Amino acid sequence: MTTEELQEQGAIYFDKITDGFRDYKDVKLVMDEKRALAHFKNLKKEYGNNNAFADFYYYRLDMDSREMVDEVLTDAEKTYLNLMMPEDLDQDIIFPLDDKLLKIIVKLNAEEMLFSTIYFLPSGKADGRGRTTWWGNYEKEYICFCDK
């Protein structure tokens, strides 16, 4: 999926974090890998599997950077990433957030190897909860952006 398609579905999306701070309400949470995994699994359950996405720039990394990332991944995780490689590496960076990808994302965020953004779109399952976007950041921070 492209970022344009994600925006068409109603996600909070912006290229620069300064735009997020300007245009949306923000809350910062500090979560280690285990806590982040549990937190996002709960959100995914609330919002529904079809309403959870993540950007994942792994496939756009140069070979040296990708090798550094691969050092913290298990063989099973690397195999999974190879299987889900998109056809268009210049466009397709948004992926449905399944549990395997989520585990990889929170691991890489915790290790400060590769930061990803997680998007939740509103659904009836979320008890009226609005859309949110979570930016992974340094020092195990996640910044949540939501409508004001």
C-alpha positions as a Python dict, from the first residue, in 0.01 Angstrom:
ca = {
    (1, 'M'): (0, 0, 0),
    (2, 'T'): (118, 352, -69),
    (3, 'T'): (104, 647, 168),
    (4, 'E'): (-158, 804, -61),
    (5, 'E'): (-382, 498, -24),
    (6, 'L'): (-337, 509, 353),
    (7, 'Q'): (-440, 876, 360),
    (8, 'E'): (-745, 798, 145),
    (9, 'Q'): (-853, 553, 415),
    (10, 'G'): (-845, 837, 669),
    (11, 'A'): (-515, 788, 850),
    (12, 'I'): (-332, 1069, 1022),
    (13, 'Y'): (-28, 1105, 800),
    (14, 'F'): (246, 1368, 771),
    (15, 'D'): (604, 1367, 645),
    (16, 'K'): (761, 1585, 914),
    (17, 'I'): (708, 1531, 1285),
    (18, 'T'): (696, 1909, 1332),
    (19, 'D'): (376, 1905, 1123),
    (20, 'G'): (233, 1645, 1358),
    (21, 'F'): (308, 1856, 1664),
    (22, 'R'): (151, 2159, 1495),
    (23, 'D'): (-163, 1996, 1356),
    (24, 'Y'): (-252, 1725, 1610),
    (25, 'K'): (-276, 1655, 1979),
    (26, 'D'): (25, 1453, 2095),
    (27, 'V'): (109, 1231, 2389),
    (28, 'K'): (445, 1067, 2455),
    (29, 'L'): (475, 719, 2606),
    (30, 'V'): (799, 545, 2696),
    (31, 'M'): (770, 170, 2647),
    (32, 'D'): (1026, -106, 2633),
    (33, 'E'): (987, -376, 2369),
    (34, 'K'): (766, -603, 2582),
    (35, 'R'): (533, -325, 2694),
    (36, 'A'): (510, -176, 2343),
    (37, 'L'): (423, -515, 2197),
    (38, 'A'): (143, -567, 2450),
    (39, 'H'): (17, -210, 2405),
    (40, 'F'): (-4, -226, 2027),
    (41, 'K'): (-155, -576, 2030),
    (42, 'N'): (-432, -440, 2252),
    (43, 'L'): (-487, -142, 2023),
    (44, 'K'): (-493, -371, 1720),
    (45, 'K'): (-758, -581, 1889),
    (46, 'E'): (-966, -271, 1974),
    (47, 'Y'): (-942, -116, 1629),
    (48, 'G'): (-962, -441, 1435),
    (49, 'N'): (-703, -612, 1217),
    (50, 'N'): (-824, -434, 904),
    (51, 'N'): (-765, -93, 1063),
    (52, 'A'): (-401, -130, 1172),
    (53, 'F'): (-108, -45, 945),
    (54, 'A'): (260, 41, 970),
    (55, 'D'): (518, 204, 753),
    (56, 'F'): (827, -8, 723),
    (57, 'Y'): (1131, 131, 542),
    (58, 'Y'): (1346, -180, 575),
    (59, 'Y'): (1332, -247, 203),
    (60, 'R'): (1458, 103, 122),
    (61, 'L'): (1770, 74, 336),
    (62, 'D'): (2106, 52, 165),
    (63, 'M'): (2274, -288, 194),
    (64, 'D'): (2507, -186, 479),
    (65, 'S'): (2220, -49, 687),
    (66, 'R'): (2005, -353, 613),
    (67, 'E'): (2285, -585, 725),
    (68, 'M'): (2305, -395, 1057),
    (69, 'V'): (1931, -437, 1106),
    (70, 'D'): (1950, -804, 1011),
    (71, 'E'): (2198, -863, 1295),
    (72, 'V'): (1921, -815, 1554),
    (73, 'L'): (1662, -1022, 1366),
    (74, 'T'): (1612, -1395, 1394),
    (75, 'D'): (1634, -1616, 1086),
    (76, 'A'): (1255, -1660, 1098),
    (77, 'E'): (1204, -1282, 1105),
    (78, 'K'): (1439, -1232, 810),
    (79, 'T'): (1257, -1506, 615),
    (80, 'Y'): (925, -1340, 693),
    (81, 'L'): (1053, -1004, 569),
    (82, 'N'): (1183, -1161, 249),
    (83, 'L'): (842, -1317, 186),
    (84, 'M'): (656, -989, 229),
    (85, 'M'): (889, -776, 16),
    (86, 'P'): (674, -550, -204),
    (87, 'E'): (706, -542, -582),
    (88, 'D'): (747, -163, -596),
    (89, 'L'): (1015, -66, -344),
    (90, 'D'): (978, 302, -431),
    (91, 'Q'): (606, 318, -349),
    (92, 'D'): (482, 39, -126),
    (93, 'I'): (597, 103, 229),
    (94, 'I'): (267, 71, 417),
    (95, 'F'): (181, -277, 538),
    (96, 'P'): (-112, -432, 724),
    (97, 'L'): (3, -468, 1083),
    (98, 'D'): (7, -838, 1161),
    (99, 'D'): (157, -978, 1480),
    (100, 'K'): (484, -1086, 1313),
    (101, 'L'): (550, -741, 1169),
    (102, 'L'): (450, -576, 1496),
    (103, 'K'): (701, -787, 1688),
    (104, 'I'): (976, -690, 1442),
    (105, 'I'): (882, -322, 1455),
    (106, 'V'): (887, -293, 1835),
    (107, 'K'): (1216, -485, 1848),
    (108, 'L'): (1379, -252, 1595),
    (109, 'N'): (1236, 56, 1767),
    (110, 'A'): (1370, -63, 2105),
    (111, 'E'): (1712, -128, 1951),
    (112, 'E'): (1701, 213, 1774),
    (113, 'M'): (1784, 32, 1450),
    (114, 'L'): (1482, 132, 1240),
    (115, 'F'): (1188, 345, 1343),
    (116, 'S'): (840, 283, 1210),
    (117, 'T'): (506, 454, 1238),
    (118, 'I'): (191, 267, 1333),
    (119, 'Y'): (-150, 383, 1211),
    (120, 'F'): (-489, 296, 1356),
    (121, 'L'): (-804, 386, 1166),
    (122, 'P'): (-1134, 425, 1352),
    (123, 'S'): (-1388, 146, 1351),
    (124, 'G'): (-1699, 51, 1542),
    (125, 'K'): (-1489, -191, 1748),
    (126, 'A'): (-1281, 89, 1899),
    (127, 'D'): (-1565, 219, 2121),
    (128, 'G'): (-1573, 551, 1939),
    (129, 'R'): (-1197, 589, 1961),
    (130, 'G'): (-1066, 815, 1687),
    (131, 'R'): (-777, 756, 1454),
    (132, 'T'): (-425, 760, 1599),
    (133, 'T'): (-74, 756, 1460),
    (134, 'W'): (223, 639, 1667),
    (135, 'W'): (577, 747, 1577),
    (136, 'G'): (859, 531, 1710),
    (137, 'N'): (1136, 747, 1848),
    (138, 'Y'): (1468, 733, 2031),
    (139, 'E'): (1497, 618, 2393),
    (140, 'K'): (1198, 382, 2355),
    (141, 'E'): (956, 672, 2307),
    (142, 'Y'): (638, 647, 2107),
    (143, 'I'): (459, 968, 2022),
    (144, 'C'): (85, 931, 1968),
    (145, 'F'): (-88, 1180, 1743),
    (146, 'C'): (-465, 1216, 1738),
    (147, 'D'): (-719, 1473, 1630),
    (148, 'K'): (-753, 1779, 1853),
}
